[in-house]
Coordinates of C-alpha atoms in Angstrom, one line a residue:
Chain U
X1 CA 122.4 57.6 107.2
X2 CA 119.4 57.6 109.5
X3 CA 115.9 58.1 108.2
X4 CA 115.0 61.7 107.5
X5 CA 111.6 62.9 108.8
X6 CA 109.5 64.9 106.3
X7 CA 108.1 68.2 107.7
X8 CA 104.4 68.5 107.2
X9 CA 102.9 71.8 108.3
X10 CA 99.8 71.6 110.6
X11 CA 96.5 72.5 108.8
X12 CA 94.9 75.9 109.5
X13 CA 91.8 75.9 111.7
X14 CA 88.9 78.3 111.4
X15 CA 88.8 81.0 114.2
X16 CA 86.3 80.4 117.1
X17 CA 82.8 81.9 116.5
X18 CA 83.3 84.4 119.4
X19 CA 85.9 86.2 117.3
X20 CA 84.0 86.7 114.1
X21 CA 80.6 87.9 112.9
X22 CA 78.6 91.1 113.3
X23 CA 77.8 90.7 117.0
X24 CA 81.4 90.1 117.9
X25 CA 82.3 93.2 115.8
X26 CA 79.8 95.4 117.6
X27 CA 80.9 94.2 121.0
X28 CA 84.6 94.7 120.2
X29 CA 84.4 98.0 118.3
X30 CA 81.5 99.9 119.8
X31 CA 81.1 98.6 123.4
X32 CA 84.6 97.2 124.0
X33 CA 85.1 99.2 127.2
X34 CA 83.2 101.7 129.4
X35 CA 84.7 104.7 127.7
X36 CA 84.0 103.2 124.3
X37 CA 80.4 102.5 125.2
X38 CA 79.9 106.1 126.4
X39 CA 81.4 107.5 123.2
X40 CA 79.2 105.3 121.1
X41 CA 76.0 106.4 123.0
X42 CA 77.0 110.1 122.8
X43 CA 77.7 109.8 119.1
X44 CA 74.3 108.2 118.4
X45 CA 72.5 110.7 120.5
X46 CA 74.1 113.7 118.7
X47 CA 73.7 112.0 115.3
X48 CA 70.0 111.4 115.8
X49 CA 69.2 114.8 117.3
X50 CA 70.9 116.9 114.6
X51 CA 71.0 114.9 111.3
X52 CA 67.4 114.1 110.7
X53 CA 66.1 117.7 111.3
X54 CA 68.8 119.0 108.9
X55 CA 67.9 116.4 106.2
X56 CA 64.3 117.4 106.6
X57 CA 65.1 121.1 106.2
X58 CA 67.7 120.7 103.4
X59 CA 66.1 118.0 101.3
X60 CA 62.6 116.8 102.3
X61 CA 60.8 120.1 102.9
X62 CA 63.1 122.1 100.6
X63 CA 61.9 124.4 97.9
X64 CA 63.4 123.6 94.5
X65 CA 61.3 125.3 91.9
X66 CA 59.8 128.7 91.2
X67 CA 61.3 131.9 90.1
X68 CA 61.1 134.3 93.1
X69 CA 61.1 134.4 96.9
X70 CA 57.3 134.0 97.3
X71 CA 57.7 130.2 96.9
X72 CA 60.2 130.1 99.8
X73 CA 58.2 132.5 102.0
X74 CA 55.2 130.2 101.6
X75 CA 57.1 127.2 102.9
X76 CA 59.6 128.6 105.4
X77 CA 60.2 125.2 107.0
X78 CA 62.5 124.1 104.1
X79 CA 65.6 125.4 102.5
X80 CA 65.2 127.8 99.6
X81 CA 67.2 126.2 96.8
X82 CA 64.9 128.1 94.4
X83 CA 67.3 131.0 95.0
X84 CA 70.3 129.0 94.0
X85 CA 68.4 127.6 91.0
X86 CA 67.4 131.1 89.8
X87 CA 70.8 132.7 90.3
X88 CA 72.9 129.6 89.3
X89 CA 74.4 131.2 86.2
X90 CA 75.6 134.2 88.2
X91 CA 77.1 132.1 91.0
X92 CA 78.8 129.7 88.6
X93 CA 79.9 132.0 85.8
X94 CA 79.9 135.5 87.2
X95 CA 78.2 138.7 86.1
X96 CA 79.6 139.1 82.6
X97 CA 78.2 135.7 81.4
X98 CA 75.1 135.8 83.5
X99 CA 74.1 139.2 82.0
X100 CA 74.9 138.1 78.4
X101 CA 72.8 135.0 77.9
X102 CA 74.1 134.7 74.3
X103 CA 77.6 134.2 75.7
X104 CA 76.7 131.5 78.2
X105 CA 77.8 128.7 75.9
X106 CA 81.5 129.9 76.5
X107 CA 81.9 128.9 80.2
X108 CA 79.5 126.0 79.7
X109 CA 81.7 124.6 76.9
X110 CA 84.8 125.1 79.0
X111 CA 83.5 123.1 81.9
X112 CA 82.2 120.4 79.7
X113 CA 85.6 120.2 78.0
X114 CA 87.3 120.2 81.4
X115 CA 85.3 117.2 82.7
X116 CA 85.5 115.4 79.4
X117 CA 89.3 115.5 79.7
X118 CA 89.5 114.9 83.4
X119 CA 87.1 112.1 84.0
X120 CA 88.7 109.5 81.7
X121 CA 92.0 110.2 83.5
X122 CA 90.5 108.9 86.7
X123 CA 90.1 105.4 85.3
X124 CA 93.1 103.2 85.3
X125 CA 92.4 101.5 82.0
X126 CA 91.9 104.5 79.8
X127 CA 94.1 104.3 76.7
X128 CA 96.2 107.3 75.7
X129 CA 96.3 108.8 79.1
X130 CA 99.5 110.6 78.2
X131 CA 97.8 112.6 75.5
X132 CA 94.8 113.4 77.6
X133 CA 97.1 114.8 80.3
X134 CA 98.9 116.9 77.7
X135 CA 95.6 118.1 76.4
X136 CA 94.4 119.0 79.9
X137 CA 97.5 120.7 81.1
X138 CA 98.7 122.2 77.9
X139 CA 95.9 122.7 75.4
X140 CA 93.0 123.3 77.8
X141 CA 94.4 126.5 79.3
X142 CA 94.8 127.9 75.8
X143 CA 91.3 127.0 74.8
X144 CA 90.2 128.5 78.1
X145 CA 91.9 131.8 77.1
X146 CA 90.4 132.0 73.6
X147 CA 86.9 130.9 74.6
X148 CA 86.4 132.6 78.0
X149 CA 88.6 135.7 77.5
X150 CA 87.9 135.9 73.8
X151 CA 88.9 138.7 71.4
X152 CA 89.7 136.3 68.5
X153 CA 87.8 134.3 65.9
X154 CA 84.7 136.5 66.2
X155 CA 84.3 135.7 69.9
X156 CA 83.8 139.0 71.8
X157 CA 86.3 139.9 74.5
X158 CA 84.9 139.4 77.9
X159 CA 85.4 142.0 80.6
X160 CA 87.7 140.3 83.2
X161 CA 86.6 142.7 86.0
X162 CA 83.2 141.1 85.6
X163 CA 84.5 137.6 85.7
X164 CA 83.3 135.9 88.8
X165 CA 81.7 133.0 90.5
X166 CA 83.1 129.5 90.2
X167 CA 84.6 130.3 86.8
X168 CA 87.0 132.8 88.5
X169 CA 87.7 130.4 91.4
X170 CA 88.5 127.7 88.9
X171 CA 90.7 129.9 86.7
X172 CA 92.7 131.2 89.6
X173 CA 93.2 127.8 91.2
X174 CA 94.0 126.1 87.8
X175 CA 96.6 128.6 86.8
X176 CA 98.1 128.7 90.3
X177 CA 98.4 124.9 90.5
X178 CA 99.6 124.6 86.9
X179 CA 102.4 127.1 87.2
X180 CA 103.3 126.6 90.9
X181 CA 104.2 122.9 90.4
X182 CA 107.1 123.3 87.9
X183 CA 108.3 126.5 89.6
X184 CA 108.1 124.9 93.0
X185 CA 110.1 121.8 91.8
X186 CA 112.9 124.1 90.4
X187 CA 112.9 126.1 93.7
X188 CA 113.1 122.9 95.7
X189 CA 116.0 121.6 93.6
X190 CA 117.7 125.0 93.9
X191 CA 117.4 125.0 97.6
X192 CA 119.3 121.7 97.7
X193 CA 121.9 122.9 95.2
X194 CA 125.5 122.8 96.1
X195 CA 126.0 126.2 94.5
X196 CA 125.6 128.9 97.2
X197 CA 124.3 131.6 94.9
X198 CA 121.5 129.5 93.5
X199 CA 120.7 128.1 97.0
X200 CA 120.5 131.6 98.5
X201 CA 118.2 132.9 95.8
X202 CA 115.8 130.0 96.3
X203 CA 115.9 130.3 100.1
X204 CA 115.2 134.0 100.0
X205 CA 112.4 133.5 97.5
X206 CA 110.7 130.7 99.4
X207 CA 111.0 132.3 102.8
X208 CA 109.8 135.7 101.5
X209 CA 106.7 134.5 99.8
X210 CA 105.9 131.8 102.4
X211 CA 106.2 134.4 105.2
X212 CA 103.8 136.8 103.6
X213 CA 100.0 136.3 103.9
X214 CA 98.3 135.7 100.6
X215 CA 95.9 138.5 101.3
X216 CA 98.9 141.0 101.6
X217 CA 100.4 139.7 98.3
X218 CA 97.0 140.1 96.5
X219 CA 96.6 143.6 98.0
X220 CA 100.2 144.5 96.9
X221 CA 99.7 143.1 93.5
X222 CA 96.6 145.1 93.0
X223 CA 97.3 148.4 94.7
X224 CA 101.1 148.7 94.9
X225 CA 102.2 147.1 91.6
X226 CA 100.7 149.7 89.4
X227 CA 102.6 152.4 91.3
X228 CA 105.9 150.9 90.0
X229 CA 104.8 151.1 86.4
X230 CA 104.5 154.2 84.3
X231 CA 101.0 155.7 84.0
X232 CA 99.0 154.1 81.3
X233 CA 100.6 150.6 81.6
X234 CA 97.8 148.6 83.0
X235 CA 97.7 145.0 84.1
X236 CA 94.6 143.1 84.1
X237 CA 93.3 142.6 87.7
X238 CA 92.8 138.9 87.2
X239 CA 96.3 138.5 85.8
X240 CA 97.7 140.3 88.8
X241 CA 95.8 138.0 91.1
X242 CA 97.1 135.0 89.1
X243 CA 100.7 136.3 89.4
X244 CA 100.3 136.9 93.1
X245 CA 98.8 133.4 93.7
X246 CA 101.5 131.7 91.6
X247 CA 104.3 133.4 93.5
X248 CA 102.8 132.5 96.8
X249 CA 101.8 128.9 95.9
X250 CA 105.2 128.0 94.3
X251 CA 106.9 128.7 97.6
X252 CA 104.6 126.3 99.4
X253 CA 104.9 123.7 96.6
X254 CA 108.7 124.0 96.8
X255 CA 108.7 123.1 100.5
X256 CA 106.5 120.1 99.9
X257 CA 108.7 118.8 97.1
X258 CA 111.9 119.5 99.2
X259 CA 110.4 117.4 102.0
X260 CA 110.1 114.5 99.4
X261 CA 113.7 115.1 98.1
X262 CA 115.1 115.0 101.6
X263 CA 113.5 111.6 102.2
X264 CA 115.2 109.9 99.3
X265 CA 118.2 107.9 100.6
X266 CA 121.6 109.1 99.4
X267 CA 122.3 105.7 98.0
X268 CA 119.8 106.4 95.2
X269 CA 121.7 109.3 93.7
X270 CA 125.0 107.5 94.4
X271 CA 123.9 104.5 92.4
X272 CA 122.8 106.7 89.6
X273 CA 126.2 108.6 89.7
X274 CA 128.1 105.3 89.7
X275 CA 126.2 104.4 86.5
X276 CA 127.5 107.7 84.9
X277 CA 124.2 109.6 84.9
X278 CA 124.7 113.4 85.1
X279 CA 122.8 115.7 87.5
X280 CA 119.7 116.4 85.4
X281 CA 119.3 112.7 84.4
X282 CA 119.7 111.6 88.0
X283 CA 117.1 114.2 89.0
X284 CA 114.6 113.5 86.2
X285 CA 114.8 109.7 86.3
X286 CA 115.7 108.8 89.8
X287 CA 115.3 111.4 92.6
X288 CA 112.4 113.5 91.4
X289 CA 109.9 110.8 90.6
X290 CA 110.5 109.2 94.0
X291 CA 110.4 112.5 95.8
X292 CA 107.2 113.6 94.0
X293 CA 105.6 110.3 94.9
X294 CA 106.4 110.8 98.6
X295 CA 105.2 114.4 98.5
X296 CA 101.9 113.8 96.8
X297 CA 99.9 114.1 100.1
X298 CA 101.6 117.4 101.0
X299 CA 101.5 118.8 97.5
X300 CA 97.8 118.1 97.2
X301 CA 97.3 119.5 100.6
X302 CA 98.7 122.9 99.4
X303 CA 96.6 122.6 96.3
X304 CA 93.4 122.1 98.3
X305 CA 94.4 125.1 100.5
X306 CA 95.0 127.2 97.5
X307 CA 91.6 126.2 95.9
X308 CA 89.9 127.6 99.0
X309 CA 92.2 130.6 99.5
X310 CA 91.3 132.0 96.1
X311 CA 88.3 133.5 97.8
X312 CA 90.7 136.0 99.3
X313 CA 90.6 137.8 95.9
X314 CA 87.6 139.6 97.3
X315 CA 90.2 142.0 98.9
X316 CA 90.9 143.4 95.4
X317 CA 87.2 143.5 94.4
X318 CA 86.9 140.2 92.5
X319 CA 83.9 138.1 93.2
X320 CA 84.8 134.5 93.3
X321 CA 82.4 131.6 94.1
X322 CA 82.1 132.4 97.8
X323 CA 81.8 136.1 97.4
X324 CA 79.4 135.9 94.5
X325 CA 77.1 133.6 96.5
X326 CA 77.3 136.0 99.4
X327 CA 76.6 139.0 97.2
X328 CA 73.7 137.3 95.5
X329 CA 72.2 136.6 98.9
X330 CA 72.4 140.2 99.8
X331 CA 70.5 141.4 96.8
X332 CA 67.1 142.9 97.5
X333 CA 65.5 140.0 95.7
X334 CA 67.0 137.2 97.8
X335 CA 67.8 138.9 101.1
X336 CA 67.9 136.6 104.1
X337 CA 69.0 133.4 102.3
X338 CA 72.6 133.5 103.3
X339 CA 72.6 130.0 104.8
X340 CA 71.6 128.5 101.4
X341 CA 74.2 130.6 99.6
X342 CA 77.0 129.5 102.0
X343 CA 75.9 125.9 102.0
X344 CA 75.9 125.8 98.2
X345 CA 79.3 127.5 97.9
X346 CA 80.7 125.2 100.6
X347 CA 79.3 122.1 98.8
X348 CA 81.0 123.1 95.5
X349 CA 84.4 123.7 97.3
X350 CA 84.0 120.5 99.2
X351 CA 83.2 118.5 96.0
X352 CA 86.3 119.7 94.3
X353 CA 88.6 119.4 97.2
X354 CA 87.3 115.9 98.1
X355 CA 87.8 115.0 94.5
X356 CA 91.5 116.1 94.6
X357 CA 92.0 114.3 97.8
X358 CA 90.6 111.0 96.5
X359 CA 92.5 111.3 93.3
X360 CA 95.8 111.8 95.2
X361 CA 95.0 108.7 97.4
X362 CA 94.5 106.7 94.2
X363 CA 97.7 108.0 92.7
X364 CA 99.6 107.0 95.9
X365 CA 98.2 103.5 95.7
X366 CA 98.9 103.2 92.1
X367 CA 102.5 104.4 92.4
X368 CA 103.3 102.2 95.4
X369 CA 105.8 99.7 93.9
X370 CA 106.5 98.0 97.2
X371 CA 103.2 96.1 97.2
X372 CA 103.8 92.4 96.7
X373 CA 101.3 91.3 94.1
Chain D
X1 CA 130.6 77.9 96.1
X2 CA 131.0 74.3 95.1
X3 CA 134.7 73.7 95.6
X4 CA 137.5 75.0 97.8
X5 CA 140.2 74.8 95.2
X6 CA 141.6 78.1 94.0
X7 CA 141.0 79.4 90.6
X8 CA 143.8 79.5 88.1
X9 CA 145.8 82.7 88.3
X10 CA 144.5 85.4 86.0
X11 CA 146.3 86.6 82.9
X12 CA 147.3 90.0 84.2
X13 CA 147.6 92.8 81.7
X14 CA 148.7 96.4 82.1
X15 CA 147.6 98.7 84.9
X16 CA 144.0 99.8 84.8
X17 CA 143.9 101.7 88.2
X18 CA 146.9 103.5 89.6
X19 CA 146.6 105.2 92.9
X20 CA 149.5 107.2 94.1
X21 CA 150.0 108.9 97.4
X22 CA 146.3 109.1 98.1
X23 CA 145.2 111.1 101.2
X24 CA 141.7 112.0 102.3
X25 CA 140.2 113.8 105.2
X26 CA 136.7 114.1 106.5
X27 CA 137.0 117.5 108.2
X28 CA 139.8 116.9 110.7
X29 CA 139.7 113.2 110.5
X30 CA 142.5 111.7 108.3
X31 CA 140.6 108.8 106.8
X32 CA 143.0 107.6 104.1
X33 CA 146.8 107.9 104.6
X34 CA 149.3 107.6 101.8
X35 CA 147.6 104.9 99.8
X36 CA 149.5 103.5 96.9
X37 CA 147.8 100.8 94.8
X38 CA 148.2 99.5 91.4
X39 CA 145.5 97.3 89.9
X40 CA 146.3 95.2 86.7
X41 CA 143.7 94.4 84.1
X42 CA 142.1 91.1 85.1
X43 CA 143.2 91.3 88.7
X44 CA 140.9 90.3 91.5
X45 CA 141.6 92.1 94.8
X46 CA 139.8 91.6 98.1
X47 CA 140.1 94.4 100.6
X48 CA 139.4 93.6 104.3
X49 CA 139.9 95.2 107.6
X50 CA 138.0 96.4 110.7
X51 CA 135.1 98.8 110.4
X52 CA 136.2 102.4 110.0
X53 CA 139.5 101.4 108.5
X54 CA 138.8 103.3 105.3
X55 CA 138.3 100.4 102.9
X56 CA 134.9 101.5 101.6
X57 CA 136.1 105.1 101.3
X58 CA 139.1 103.9 99.3
X59 CA 137.0 102.2 96.6
X60 CA 134.4 105.0 96.6
X61 CA 137.3 107.3 95.7
X62 CA 137.9 105.3 92.6
X63 CA 134.6 106.4 91.0
X64 CA 134.6 109.7 92.7
X65 CA 131.7 109.1 95.1
X66 CA 134.2 110.5 97.5
X67 CA 136.7 113.3 96.6
X68 CA 140.3 113.1 97.7
X69 CA 142.5 115.9 98.8
X70 CA 146.0 114.7 97.9
X71 CA 147.6 112.2 95.5
X72 CA 146.4 111.0 92.2
X73 CA 144.0 108.3 90.9
X74 CA 144.3 107.3 87.3
X75 CA 141.6 105.0 85.9
X76 CA 142.0 103.5 82.5
X77 CA 144.4 106.3 81.5
X78 CA 142.1 109.1 82.8
X79 CA 143.1 111.1 85.9
X80 CA 140.3 111.9 88.3
X81 CA 139.9 115.6 88.8
X82 CA 137.0 118.0 89.4
X83 CA 136.3 117.9 85.7
X84 CA 132.7 116.5 85.5
X85 CA 133.3 115.1 82.0
X86 CA 136.3 113.0 83.2
X87 CA 134.3 111.8 86.2
X88 CA 131.4 110.6 84.0
X89 CA 133.8 109.0 81.5
X90 CA 135.3 107.0 84.4
X91 CA 132.0 106.1 86.0
X92 CA 130.9 104.7 82.7
X93 CA 133.7 102.2 82.8
X94 CA 133.6 101.4 86.5
X95 CA 130.7 99.4 87.8
X96 CA 129.7 99.5 91.5
X97 CA 127.7 97.2 93.7
X98 CA 126.6 98.6 97.1
X99 CA 126.0 97.0 100.4
X100 CA 122.3 98.1 100.4
X101 CA 121.8 97.3 96.7
X102 CA 120.5 100.8 95.9
X103 CA 118.1 99.6 93.2
X104 CA 115.7 102.2 91.9
X105 CA 112.4 101.2 93.6
X106 CA 110.1 103.1 91.2
X107 CA 111.5 101.2 88.2
X108 CA 111.1 97.6 87.2
X109 CA 114.1 95.3 87.3
X110 CA 114.4 95.6 83.5
X111 CA 114.2 99.4 83.6
X112 CA 116.8 99.4 86.4
X113 CA 119.1 97.6 84.0
X114 CA 118.3 99.6 80.8
X115 CA 118.3 103.1 82.2
X116 CA 122.0 103.9 82.0
X117 CA 122.7 102.0 78.7
X118 CA 119.9 104.0 77.1
X119 CA 120.8 107.4 78.5
X120 CA 124.5 107.2 79.0
X121 CA 125.6 104.8 76.3
X122 CA 122.8 105.9 73.9
X123 CA 122.0 102.2 73.2
X124 CA 118.7 101.8 71.4
X125 CA 116.0 100.7 73.8
X126 CA 115.4 97.3 72.2
X127 CA 119.1 96.5 72.2
X128 CA 119.5 97.6 75.8
X129 CA 116.6 95.4 76.8
X130 CA 118.1 92.4 75.0
X131 CA 121.4 93.1 76.7
X132 CA 119.7 93.4 80.1
X133 CA 117.9 90.1 79.6
X134 CA 121.2 88.4 78.8
X135 CA 122.7 89.7 82.1
X136 CA 119.6 88.9 84.1
X137 CA 119.9 85.3 82.8
X138 CA 123.5 85.3 83.8
X139 CA 122.5 86.2 87.4
X140 CA 119.7 83.6 87.1
X141 CA 116.7 85.9 87.5
X142 CA 115.3 86.6 84.0
X143 CA 111.8 85.7 85.2
X144 CA 111.8 88.7 87.6
X145 CA 112.5 91.2 84.8
X146 CA 109.1 93.0 85.1
X147 CA 108.8 93.0 88.8
X148 CA 109.7 95.9 91.1
X149 CA 112.8 95.6 93.4
X150 CA 110.5 95.7 96.5
X151 CA 109.0 92.4 95.4
X152 CA 112.4 90.6 95.4
X153 CA 114.4 89.0 98.2
X154 CA 117.7 90.6 99.3
X155 CA 119.8 88.1 97.4
X156 CA 117.8 88.6 94.2
X157 CA 118.0 92.4 94.6
X158 CA 121.8 92.2 94.9
X159 CA 122.0 90.0 91.8
X160 CA 119.9 92.6 89.9
X161 CA 122.3 95.3 91.1
X162 CA 125.2 93.3 89.7
X163 CA 123.4 92.8 86.4
X164 CA 122.6 96.6 86.3
X165 CA 126.3 97.4 86.6
X166 CA 127.2 94.8 84.0
X167 CA 124.8 96.2 81.4
X168 CA 127.2 99.2 81.1
X169 CA 130.0 96.7 80.1
X170 CA 132.4 98.1 82.7
X171 CA 136.1 97.3 82.7
X172 CA 136.3 97.3 86.4
X173 CA 133.8 96.2 89.1
X174 CA 133.8 97.6 92.6
X175 CA 132.0 95.7 95.3
X176 CA 131.3 97.5 98.6
X177 CA 130.5 94.8 101.1
X178 CA 128.0 93.2 98.7
X179 CA 126.9 90.4 101.1
X180 CA 126.9 92.2 104.4
X181 CA 123.2 93.2 104.3
X182 CA 122.0 89.7 103.3
X183 CA 120.4 86.9 105.2
X184 CA 122.9 84.0 105.5
X185 CA 121.1 81.7 103.1
X186 CA 121.2 84.3 100.4
X187 CA 125.0 85.1 100.6
X188 CA 125.9 82.0 98.5
X189 CA 123.7 83.0 95.5
X190 CA 125.4 86.4 95.3
X191 CA 128.9 85.0 95.8
X192 CA 128.3 82.4 93.0
X193 CA 127.6 85.3 90.6
X194 CA 130.7 87.0 91.7
X195 CA 132.8 83.9 91.2
X196 CA 131.4 83.5 87.7
X197 CA 132.4 87.1 86.9
X198 CA 135.9 86.4 88.2
X199 CA 136.1 83.3 86.0
X200 CA 135.3 85.4 83.0
X201 CA 138.3 87.7 83.7
X202 CA 136.6 90.8 85.1
X203 CA 138.8 93.1 87.0
X204 CA 137.4 93.3 90.5
X205 CA 137.9 95.1 93.8
X206 CA 135.9 93.7 96.6
X207 CA 135.5 95.0 100.1
X208 CA 134.2 91.9 101.8
X209 CA 134.7 89.7 104.9
X210 CA 133.9 86.5 103.0
X211 CA 137.2 84.8 103.4
X212 CA 136.2 81.7 101.6
X213 CA 135.6 83.9 98.5
X214 CA 138.9 85.7 99.0
X215 CA 140.8 82.4 99.2
X216 CA 139.1 81.0 96.1
X217 CA 139.0 84.1 93.8
X218 CA 141.5 86.7 94.8
X219 CA 144.9 87.3 93.3
X220 CA 145.7 89.6 96.2
X221 CA 144.2 90.3 99.6
X222 CA 144.7 93.7 101.1
X223 CA 144.3 94.4 104.8
X224 CA 143.6 97.9 105.9
X225 CA 143.6 99.5 109.3
X226 CA 143.6 103.1 110.4
X227 CA 143.3 104.4 106.9
X228 CA 146.5 102.6 105.7
X229 CA 147.3 99.5 103.8
X230 CA 148.9 97.4 106.5
X231 CA 149.6 94.2 104.5
X232 CA 148.9 92.7 101.1
X233 CA 149.7 89.3 99.8
X234 CA 148.5 86.3 97.8
X235 CA 145.6 84.7 99.6
X236 CA 147.5 81.5 100.6
X237 CA 150.3 83.5 102.2
X238 CA 148.0 86.1 103.6
X239 CA 145.9 83.6 105.5
X240 CA 148.5 81.1 106.4
X241 CA 151.4 83.4 107.2
X242 CA 150.3 86.9 108.0
X243 CA 153.3 89.2 108.6
X244 CA 151.8 91.9 110.7
X245 CA 150.4 91.4 114.3
X246 CA 147.4 93.6 113.5
X247 CA 146.6 91.3 110.6
X248 CA 147.0 88.2 112.8
X249 CA 144.7 89.6 115.4
X250 CA 142.1 90.5 112.8
X251 CA 142.2 87.1 111.1
X252 CA 142.0 85.3 114.4
X253 CA 138.9 87.4 115.3
X254 CA 137.0 86.8 112.1
X255 CA 138.1 83.1 111.6
X256 CA 137.5 82.1 115.2
X257 CA 133.9 81.1 114.8

């Protein structure tokens, strides 16, 4: 046998200096071509002509303290956050709680509880996440009912027609999301069912609610629904809005989940069948977890849309965050500060929606089992 | 595979699969025509044939991944009908290995192996895990137990798929082109595991074009074309003295290179 040569891989060399470093990065990414250079210059021009004046108005020259509009009128060059500060309770918790200072602890406690349960869930290493999740999704809504609605344990019953502000936005969105997910999953499974009756029911439900504007559904729920019930039977307005939102939202969630189910290769359920797993076990253990993982972005997308769409309840006379902020800015006392009201409401919506978006991205990364680590 | 010598003939028992007058259509297309097949306990059958000849469909009928329209299939004394309970009873006893592995990507290797024993066989979790580790050792990848399928090579994934089936203690194993999707250097590791299974007396039906494996392991080689069984024989006879011109042509095509 002849001598066998041993294969020795050539050593890696560092890349040339023209390819790395900040100057190379700027040249490649900002001034790589004529078009890119123009875009860069236009961007910097727009940025420096609009952002510094806005920051000056909104932060540097802004009015933060005081208790009436005289402060803001004295310094008209800055934003009037005094207004938000003074009316904060009304914008966040609505008229009922804002006008009963003794009851303010109720919404405050609820939001403290919510964040106390939510924040630990955002960290990967938190122990007992399963129980925290159950507490947040199962126990928290019950506590919400007893504390915010009241009527038991010596807590006075609050008037839901005077619920409002962020508390109402939160309640509508939370209930909508919580109920729409399981209903939507069942609808999505039903729409893929081999049984024609179940499939038809699901298709009709989904297409009906998805094809109707939310504003119409809310209007119908508020104005039309009572006509079908005998006089004297009265549904709470907020409950009616919650039902309408859930019906609407579950149709959207169903389509998002169906998209995920459709993306699972047939081999997955075949392999599960070949192992002797029945329909529900195949669904619960094999297809659904994978489908939900794929549809996280689109499910969260519908949740974010819902969160903002709750402001449509103004059509039935409920004042959510946006409408409460707007109403406050139209009061005699604070007339003319609409921009501050909208900016504040917009910021609260954005903070929550951005939070949901980031959380979903984390979840996607965490559930990605294809990474090679 | 280490040697070319054929394995000792298996001790054949009574029939475990009896297929009688099986016909199947996909719409207008008549995909299986009058198939009769009797498989004895411990028998090792290799099914080959050109693509579209119905060989995968045939073995997929045995665990009812495909439904048939005419004829009867009896597995381990139970006839396959629309009765879901019978179907699941049979699937419990019949393991299947797929061309594309079909491992569950969201579960670890160990969870892939323990899912069915825990939920179908009602084995306690700890026991199921011990069993799974035994089989993972047998397919020589116990160290990958806590990884996800996406982190393994094709050959390793297929070995996990075999271990996953074995965890149900099946009486019959069906292999649907188990090495066709593998890179060449990984085929041997999968075939080695299959040879080991055959040596232990497992009843096997393999759709494969690995003729070396057929020669070494099979009691019987079946050649299918156009939805029919064209020819079946012991491997020596089948390869050296094919009776049908269609078989001769097929063998000359796959053995040419």
